[in-house]
Amino acid sequence: MTKDVHTTHHAGDKIEMESYVDTPYTEQKISPSLHNDTDLHTSTAQVGEGLQRNLQARHLTMISLGGTIGTGLFLASGSSIAIGGPGFSQVAYTLIGSMVFCFMSSLGEMATYLPITGSINAYGTRFFDPALGFMLGWVYWFSWSVTLATELVASSVIIAYWIPLDKCPGWVWALVFIVILTSLNMTSVKAYGETEYWLSLIKVLAVLVFIIVGFLYIGGAIGTPIPGAPKPGPEVFDMDPFKGGFMGLFSIFLNAGFSFQGAELVGIAAGETKNPRKNVPRAIRQVFWRIIMFYVLTILIIGMTIPHNDQSLANTDGDIKSSPFTRVFVQAGISVGGDIMNAVILVAVLSAGNSGLYASSRALHTLSKEGNAPAFLGYVNRYGVPIYCVAATALVGCLAFIVSLPQIGQGQAYSWLLSLASTTGFVAWLGIAFCHIRFRMAYKAQGRSLNDLPFVSRLYPFGPIYTIVVCVVILLGQGYTAFNPWDVKSFLSAYVTLPFIFILYFGNKFWSKTKILRLVDVDLDTGRSYMDTSMPVMDSESEKNQKKPNRFQRAVSGIF
């Protein structure tokens, strides 16, 4: 399998080098096209010229991985087991994980061939209809902007674990964190990538330690059994593994989907990644197995150590002490488990805020280049940072945080903002899958060969179709609890996103008079990935003579 991938990669490189041989890339005039990110190849761009490819392979991998390991895993994972039992939880997380792999494979094919900044909305504009790109871009930007506010709210709660609110108000810590995150994103994309790499690495290590401690506790190597309680292992797992029937499974299905959101960040970052031909497929192939390992094993350990009927497992108030991670550490004899997990969750919050500020600012930058946002937002400084987009997103995040304060309308407006933004991640995934279908159809209609693609999704057409079906089921079925008994407030809270999406799409289509593109008119060349001629290209003999990593190095590389 590895040999086939390398063969495809080299074949693609040959074709790209031939297509540029008559006009050297470095001598081409840069077009101000809305999706022409070819100026990204330079490491030092002029002021306002464009973004820069300064993210490395390790940055890209951790960005994608870090976006999926957060408070949803550390705090909310226990609620899935409390609702449907450990058996249904395993089924739900496995199914959602398979769907994530499908849409990541679709995204990998497009992002490797066309590594465009803000690809979520850019692909919608390029492959189907500018109105679709308009809708996806604003929805995605709004989602991450509100997510930034939620992380600011969470940060104040987490710090209160050590420093009570009566000694230091929560808004002070929120202000400190937003200043830090904004400063990092204003510096350079490399600063963002490096920060995200280490924050994500801490989260990954925390999960690995949890898995090791959990299995040791289940095996009886550590910890003290609780008198009268079921023994950790099959005895706990088999208490009621499939609880609640189909509705219990469906509820976990929704929770699992929310937990995986953020995996698409690799597509956003592809436009600022060095050598996307090589690094994007590597990130796509590796992330799936890490996600499955972390989520499936984590849910298995929680389900075998904490009974599903434990009163604190649901953790509806977000208490750190009730986190299943904290509970397992304490039961295993690690008394400082609460402090450890609180610190890790704080890291997860900062990581999510960091990624949210980056992703939303790039989506806003792409909207500006498309003419769907004010032109000044398209400005990029000499460090390759869209500073006005970062500042605008940070400002909106701060305003959403202010709305969340109890003194401002008792937080009701903030609850509606959360409801509006909660399902937009599924809209983005659905958009990626749909754009992949359109991309393949246009690619075939224009008489192109799949052998020319640097990375080919082997799951097409099943992968994108499966993703669309799952996302539609989640979007339509998320508010099922509002029907029995009927609850108007719950219904509006669950489905307020759907009319918002239609208003954006059809409103822009009517206002801008956009049309669905014919397949033969789809632009498959502007911004196409290229072979970086500024770096030495090793031939097969050089690669053969290159020193290969030993087993330890390969094991470390496989994990991190």
Coordinates of C-alpha atoms in Angstrom, one line a residue, residues 134-555:
F134 CA -21.0 32.3 0.6
M135 CA -23.2 30.2 2.9
L136 CA -20.5 27.8 3.9
G137 CA -18.0 30.6 4.6
W138 CA -20.2 32.7 6.8
V139 CA -21.7 29.7 8.7
Y140 CA -18.2 28.3 9.3
W141 CA -16.9 31.7 10.4
F142 CA -19.8 32.2 12.8
S143 CA -19.5 28.8 14.3
W144 CA -15.9 29.1 15.2
S145 CA -16.4 32.7 16.4
V146 CA -19.0 31.6 18.9
T147 CA -16.9 28.6 19.8
L148 CA -14.1 31.0 20.7
A149 CA -16.6 32.6 23.2
T150 CA -17.5 29.2 24.7
E151 CA -13.8 28.5 25.3
L152 CA -13.5 31.9 27.1
V153 CA -16.5 31.0 29.3
A154 CA -14.9 27.6 30.0
S155 CA -11.5 29.1 30.8
S156 CA -13.1 31.3 33.6
V157 CA -14.8 28.2 35.1
I158 CA -11.7 26.1 35.0
I159 CA -9.5 28.7 36.7
A160 CA -12.2 29.0 39.4
Y161 CA -11.2 25.4 40.4
W162 CA -8.0 26.9 41.9
I163 CA -8.9 30.6 42.3
P164 CA -12.5 31.3 43.5
L165 CA -14.5 33.9 41.5
D166 CA -14.9 36.1 44.6
K167 CA -11.1 36.6 44.5
C168 CA -10.8 37.2 40.8
P169 CA -13.7 37.6 38.4
G170 CA -13.9 35.2 35.5
W171 CA -13.9 37.9 32.9
V172 CA -10.3 38.8 33.9
W173 CA -9.1 35.4 32.9
A174 CA -11.1 35.4 29.7
L175 CA -9.5 38.8 28.8
V176 CA -6.0 37.4 29.5
F177 CA -6.6 34.3 27.3
I178 CA -8.1 36.3 24.4
V179 CA -5.1 38.6 24.4
I180 CA -2.7 35.7 24.4
L181 CA -4.6 33.8 21.6
T182 CA -5.0 36.9 19.5
S183 CA -1.3 37.8 19.9
L184 CA -0.2 34.4 18.8
N185 CA -2.4 34.5 15.7
M186 CA -1.2 38.0 14.9
T187 CA 2.4 36.9 14.9
S188 CA 2.6 34.4 12.1
V189 CA 1.1 31.2 11.0
K190 CA 4.2 29.3 12.2
A191 CA 3.6 30.7 15.7
Y192 CA 0.1 29.4 15.6
G193 CA 1.2 26.0 14.3
E194 CA 4.0 25.6 16.9
T195 CA 1.6 26.6 19.7
E196 CA -1.1 24.2 18.5
Y197 CA 1.5 21.4 18.1
W198 CA 2.6 21.5 21.8
L199 CA -0.9 22.1 23.2
S200 CA -2.2 19.1 21.1
L201 CA 0.8 17.0 22.2
I202 CA -0.1 17.6 25.8
K203 CA -3.7 16.4 25.2
V204 CA -2.5 13.3 23.3
L205 CA -0.1 12.4 26.1
A206 CA -2.9 12.9 28.7
V207 CA -5.1 10.5 26.7
L208 CA -2.3 7.9 26.4
V209 CA -1.6 8.1 30.1
F210 CA -5.3 7.7 30.8
I211 CA -5.4 4.6 28.6
I212 CA -2.4 3.0 30.3
V213 CA -3.7 3.8 33.8
G214 CA -7.1 2.6 32.9
F215 CA -5.9 -0.8 31.7
L216 CA -3.7 -1.2 34.7
Y217 CA -6.6 -0.4 37.0
I218 CA -8.9 -2.9 35.2
G219 CA -6.2 -5.5 35.4
G220 CA -5.9 -5.0 39.2
A221 CA -2.2 -3.8 39.1
I222 CA -3.1 -0.4 40.7
G223 CA -5.9 1.0 42.8
T224 CA -8.0 -0.2 45.6
P225 CA -11.4 -1.9 44.9
I226 CA -14.4 -0.1 46.4
P227 CA -16.2 -2.3 48.9
G228 CA -19.6 -3.4 47.6
A229 CA -19.0 -1.9 44.1
P230 CA -18.8 -4.1 41.0
K231 CA -15.3 -5.1 40.0
P232 CA -13.8 -3.1 37.1
G233 CA -13.8 -4.9 33.8
P234 CA -16.5 -7.1 32.3
E235 CA -18.6 -7.0 35.4
V236 CA -19.1 -3.2 35.1
F237 CA -19.4 -3.3 31.3
D238 CA -22.1 -6.1 31.3
M239 CA -24.4 -4.3 33.8
D240 CA -26.5 -2.9 31.0
P241 CA -24.3 -2.4 27.9
F242 CA -27.2 -1.6 25.5
K243 CA -29.3 0.8 27.5
G244 CA -32.3 2.7 26.1
G245 CA -32.8 0.8 22.9
F246 CA -32.7 2.7 19.5
M247 CA -33.3 6.1 21.0
G248 CA -30.4 5.6 23.4
L249 CA -28.2 4.7 20.5
F250 CA -29.4 7.7 18.5
S251 CA -28.7 10.1 21.4
I252 CA -25.1 8.9 21.7
F253 CA -24.8 9.1 17.9
L254 CA -25.4 12.8 18.1
N255 CA -23.1 13.3 21.0
A256 CA -20.3 11.4 19.3
G257 CA -20.7 13.5 16.2
F258 CA -20.2 16.8 18.1
S259 CA -17.1 15.3 19.8
F260 CA -15.4 14.7 16.5
Q261 CA -15.9 18.2 15.1
G262 CA -12.7 20.1 14.2
A263 CA -11.1 17.3 12.1
E264 CA -11.7 19.4 9.0
L265 CA -9.1 22.0 10.2
V266 CA -6.5 20.1 8.1
G267 CA -8.3 21.4 5.0
I268 CA -8.2 25.0 6.2
A269 CA -4.5 24.8 7.0
A270 CA -3.5 23.0 3.8
G271 CA -3.2 26.4 2.0
E272 CA -0.5 27.5 4.4
T273 CA 1.4 24.1 4.6
K274 CA 4.8 23.4 3.1
N275 CA 4.7 20.8 0.3
P276 CA 0.9 20.0 0.6
R277 CA 1.3 17.2 -1.9
K278 CA 3.2 15.1 0.6
N279 CA 2.1 16.5 4.0
V280 CA -1.7 16.6 3.5
P281 CA -2.1 12.9 2.6
R282 CA 0.2 12.0 5.4
A283 CA -2.0 13.9 7.9
I284 CA -5.2 12.4 6.4
R285 CA -3.9 8.8 6.6
Q286 CA -2.6 9.1 10.2
V287 CA -5.3 11.1 12.0
F288 CA -8.1 8.6 11.5
W289 CA -6.2 5.8 13.3
R290 CA -5.3 8.1 16.2
I291 CA -8.9 9.3 16.6
I292 CA -10.2 5.8 16.6
M293 CA -7.6 4.6 19.1
F294 CA -8.2 7.5 21.4
Y295 CA -12.0 7.6 21.3
V296 CA -12.8 3.9 21.1
L297 CA -10.3 2.9 23.8
T298 CA -11.2 5.8 26.0
I299 CA -14.9 4.9 25.9
L300 CA -14.1 1.2 26.5
I301 CA -12.1 2.1 29.6
I302 CA -14.7 4.4 31.0
G303 CA -17.4 1.8 30.3
M304 CA -15.4 -0.9 32.2
T305 CA -14.5 1.2 35.2
I306 CA -17.5 3.4 36.0
P307 CA -21.1 1.9 36.1
H308 CA -23.5 3.5 33.7
N309 CA -25.9 4.2 36.5
D310 CA -23.4 6.3 38.4
Q311 CA -25.1 9.5 39.4
S312 CA -22.2 11.7 38.5
L313 CA -21.3 10.1 35.2
A314 CA -23.6 12.3 33.1
N315 CA -21.8 15.4 34.5
T316 CA -24.5 17.8 33.4
D317 CA -23.0 20.7 35.3
G318 CA -19.5 20.3 33.8
D319 CA -17.8 19.7 37.1
I320 CA -14.1 18.8 36.8
K321 CA -14.4 16.4 39.8
S322 CA -17.2 14.5 37.9
S323 CA -15.2 14.1 34.8
P324 CA -14.8 10.3 33.9
F325 CA -11.1 10.9 33.4
T326 CA -10.7 12.4 36.9
R327 CA -12.8 9.5 38.4
V328 CA -10.6 6.8 36.8
F329 CA -7.4 8.5 38.0
V330 CA -8.8 8.9 41.6
Q331 CA -10.0 5.3 41.7
A332 CA -6.6 4.1 40.4
G333 CA -5.0 5.7 43.4
I334 CA -3.8 9.0 41.8
S335 CA -5.2 11.5 44.3
V336 CA -4.2 14.6 42.3
G337 CA -6.3 13.4 39.4
G338 CA -8.5 16.4 39.7
D339 CA -5.7 18.9 39.4
I340 CA -4.1 17.0 36.5
M341 CA -7.3 16.8 34.5
N342 CA -8.2 20.4 35.3
A343 CA -4.8 21.5 33.8
V344 CA -5.3 19.3 30.8
I345 CA -8.8 20.6 30.2
L346 CA -7.4 24.2 30.4
V347 CA -4.9 23.2 27.7
A348 CA -7.8 21.7 25.6
V349 CA -9.7 25.0 26.0
L350 CA -6.8 27.1 24.9
S351 CA -6.1 24.7 22.0
A352 CA -9.7 24.9 20.8
G353 CA -9.7 28.7 21.1
N354 CA -6.4 28.9 19.2
S355 CA -7.7 26.7 16.4
G356 CA -11.1 28.5 16.3
L357 CA -9.4 31.9 15.9
Y358 CA -7.2 30.6 13.1
A359 CA -9.9 28.7 11.2
S360 CA -12.5 31.5 11.4
S361 CA -10.0 34.2 10.4
R362 CA -9.0 32.2 7.3
A363 CA -12.6 31.6 6.3
L364 CA -13.3 35.3 6.6
H365 CA -10.2 36.1 4.6
T366 CA -11.4 33.8 1.8
L367 CA -14.8 35.5 1.9
S368 CA -13.2 38.9 1.4
K369 CA -11.1 37.6 -1.5
E370 CA -14.3 36.3 -3.1
G371 CA -16.0 39.7 -2.6
N372 CA -18.4 38.4 0.0
A373 CA -16.9 40.4 2.9
P374 CA -15.4 43.9 3.1
A375 CA -12.3 44.3 1.0
F376 CA -10.1 45.5 3.8
L377 CA -10.4 42.1 5.5
G378 CA -8.4 40.6 2.6
Y379 CA -5.3 42.6 3.7
V380 CA -2.3 40.4 4.7
N381 CA 0.8 41.8 6.5
R382 CA 4.3 40.9 5.6
Y383 CA 4.3 37.9 8.0
G384 CA 1.4 36.4 6.0
V385 CA -1.3 37.1 8.6
P386 CA -4.8 38.5 7.8
I387 CA -4.6 40.7 10.8
Y388 CA -8.0 42.4 10.3
C389 CA -9.7 39.1 10.0
V390 CA -8.0 37.9 13.2
A391 CA -9.0 41.1 15.0
A392 CA -12.6 41.0 13.7
T393 CA -13.0 37.4 14.8
A394 CA -11.5 38.1 18.3
L395 CA -13.9 41.1 18.6
V396 CA -17.0 39.0 17.8
G397 CA -15.8 36.3 20.2
C398 CA -15.5 38.9 23.0
L399 CA -18.9 40.3 22.2
A400 CA -20.4 36.8 22.4
F401 CA -18.6 36.3 25.7
I402 CA -20.1 39.5 27.1
V403 CA -23.6 38.3 26.0
S404 CA -22.9 35.1 28.0
L405 CA -22.6 37.0 31.3
P406 CA -25.5 36.5 33.7
Q407 CA -25.8 40.3 34.0
I408 CA -26.7 40.6 30.3
G409 CA -30.1 39.1 29.8
Q410 CA -29.4 36.2 32.1
G411 CA -27.4 34.5 29.3
Q412 CA -30.5 33.8 27.2
A413 CA -29.1 35.4 24.1
Y414 CA -25.9 33.4 24.5
S415 CA -27.9 30.2 24.6
W416 CA -29.4 31.0 21.3
L417 CA -26.0 31.8 19.8
L418 CA -24.8 28.4 21.0
S419 CA -27.9 26.6 19.5
L420 CA -27.3 28.5 16.2
A421 CA -23.6 27.4 16.0
S422 CA -23.9 23.9 17.4
T423 CA -24.8 22.1 14.2
T424 CA -22.7 24.1 11.7
G425 CA -19.9 21.7 11.9
F426 CA -22.1 19.1 10.4
V427 CA -23.0 21.5 7.6
A428 CA -19.3 22.0 6.9
W429 CA -18.8 18.2 6.7
L430 CA -21.8 17.8 4.4
G431 CA -20.5 20.6 2.2
I432 CA -17.1 18.9 2.0
A433 CA -18.7 15.6 0.9
F434 CA -20.9 17.3 -1.7
C435 CA -18.0 19.3 -3.1
H436 CA -16.0 16.1 -3.5
I437 CA -18.8 14.6 -5.6
R438 CA -18.9 17.8 -7.7
F439 CA -15.1 17.8 -8.0
R440 CA -15.0 14.2 -9.3
M441 CA -17.8 14.8 -11.7
A442 CA -16.1 17.9 -13.1
Y443 CA -12.8 16.1 -13.2
K444 CA -14.3 13.3 -15.3
A445 CA -16.4 15.7 -17.5
Q446 CA -13.2 17.6 -18.4
G447 CA -11.5 14.3 -19.5
R448 CA -8.9 14.2 -16.8
S449 CA -7.3 11.0 -15.5
L450 CA -7.3 10.0 -11.8
N451 CA -3.7 9.0 -12.2
D452 CA -2.8 12.7 -12.3
L453 CA -4.2 13.3 -8.8
P454 CA -1.5 13.4 -6.1
F455 CA -3.9 11.7 -3.6
V456 CA -6.9 9.6 -4.6
S457 CA -9.7 8.8 -2.2
R458 CA -10.3 5.1 -2.5
L459 CA -13.7 5.4 -0.8
Y460 CA -15.4 7.4 -3.6
P461 CA -18.3 7.4 -4.2
F462 CA -19.3 5.5 -1.0
G463 CA -17.4 7.9 1.3
P464 CA -19.1 11.2 0.4
I465 CA -22.5 9.6 0.1
Y466 CA -22.2 8.0 3.5
T467 CA -21.1 11.3 5.0
I468 CA -24.0 13.2 3.5
V469 CA -26.5 10.6 4.8
V470 CA -25.1 10.6 8.3
C471 CA -24.9 14.4 8.5
V472 CA -28.5 14.8 7.2
V473 CA -29.8 12.3 9.7
I474 CA -28.0 14.2 12.5
L475 CA -29.2 17.6 11.4
L476 CA -32.8 16.5 11.1
G477 CA -32.9 14.2 14.0
Q478 CA -31.1 16.2 16.7
G479 CA -34.3 17.7 18.1
Y480 CA -36.3 14.5 18.4
T481 CA -36.8 15.1 22.1
A482 CA -38.9 18.2 21.4
F483 CA -41.7 16.2 19.8
N484 CA -42.6 13.9 22.7
P485 CA -43.7 15.9 24.7
W486 CA -43.9 18.9 22.3
D487 CA -41.6 21.7 23.4
V488 CA -41.5 24.8 21.3
K489 CA -38.4 26.2 22.9
S490 CA -36.4 22.9 22.4
F491 CA -37.7 22.7 18.8
L492 CA -36.5 26.2 17.9
S493 CA -33.2 25.6 19.7
A494 CA -32.5 22.5 17.8
Y495 CA -33.5 23.6 14.3
V496 CA -32.8 27.3 14.3
T497 CA -29.7 26.7 12.2
L498 CA -31.6 25.2 9.2
P499 CA -33.6 28.3 8.2
F500 CA -30.4 30.4 8.7
I501 CA -28.6 28.2 6.2
F502 CA -31.3 28.5 3.6
I503 CA -31.6 32.3 4.0
L504 CA -27.9 32.7 3.5
Y505 CA -27.8 30.5 0.4
F506 CA -30.9 31.6 -1.4
G507 CA -30.5 35.2 -0.3
N508 CA -27.1 35.5 -1.8
K509 CA -28.3 33.6 -4.9
F510 CA -31.1 36.1 -5.4
W511 CA -29.0 39.2 -4.6
S512 CA -25.9 38.3 -6.6
K513 CA -27.7 36.4 -9.4
T514 CA -25.4 33.4 -9.1
K515 CA -25.8 30.3 -11.2
I516 CA -24.8 26.7 -10.7
L517 CA -21.6 26.0 -12.6
R518 CA -21.6 23.6 -15.5
L519 CA -19.1 20.7 -14.9
V520 CA -17.0 21.7 -18.0
D521 CA -16.7 25.3 -16.6
V522 CA -15.4 24.3 -13.2
D523 CA -11.9 25.8 -12.6
L524 CA -9.6 22.9 -11.7
D525 CA -6.3 24.7 -12.4
T526 CA -6.1 28.0 -10.5
G527 CA -4.2 27.4 -7.2
R528 CA -3.3 23.8 -8.2
S529 CA -0.5 22.2 -6.1
Y530 CA 2.9 22.2 -7.5
M531 CA 6.3 20.7 -7.0
D532 CA 8.4 23.0 -4.9
T533 CA 11.5 23.4 -7.1
S534 CA 13.3 25.4 -4.4
M535 CA 13.9 22.2 -2.4
P536 CA 16.1 19.3 -3.6
V537 CA 14.1 16.4 -5.1
M538 CA 15.6 13.1 -4.2
D539 CA 15.7 10.4 -6.9
S540 CA 14.9 6.8 -6.1
E541 CA 18.6 5.9 -5.6
S542 CA 19.0 8.7 -3.0
E543 CA 15.9 7.6 -1.2
K544 CA 17.2 4.1 -1.2
N545 CA 20.5 5.2 0.3
Q546 CA 18.9 7.5 2.9
K547 CA 19.2 6.2 6.5
K548 CA 16.0 4.6 7.6
P549 CA 14.5 5.2 11.1
N550 CA 14.9 2.4 13.6
R551 CA 11.9 0.7 15.3
F552 CA 11.8 3.1 18.2
Q553 CA 11.8 6.2 15.9
R554 CA 9.0 4.6 13.8
A555 CA 7.0 3.8 16.9

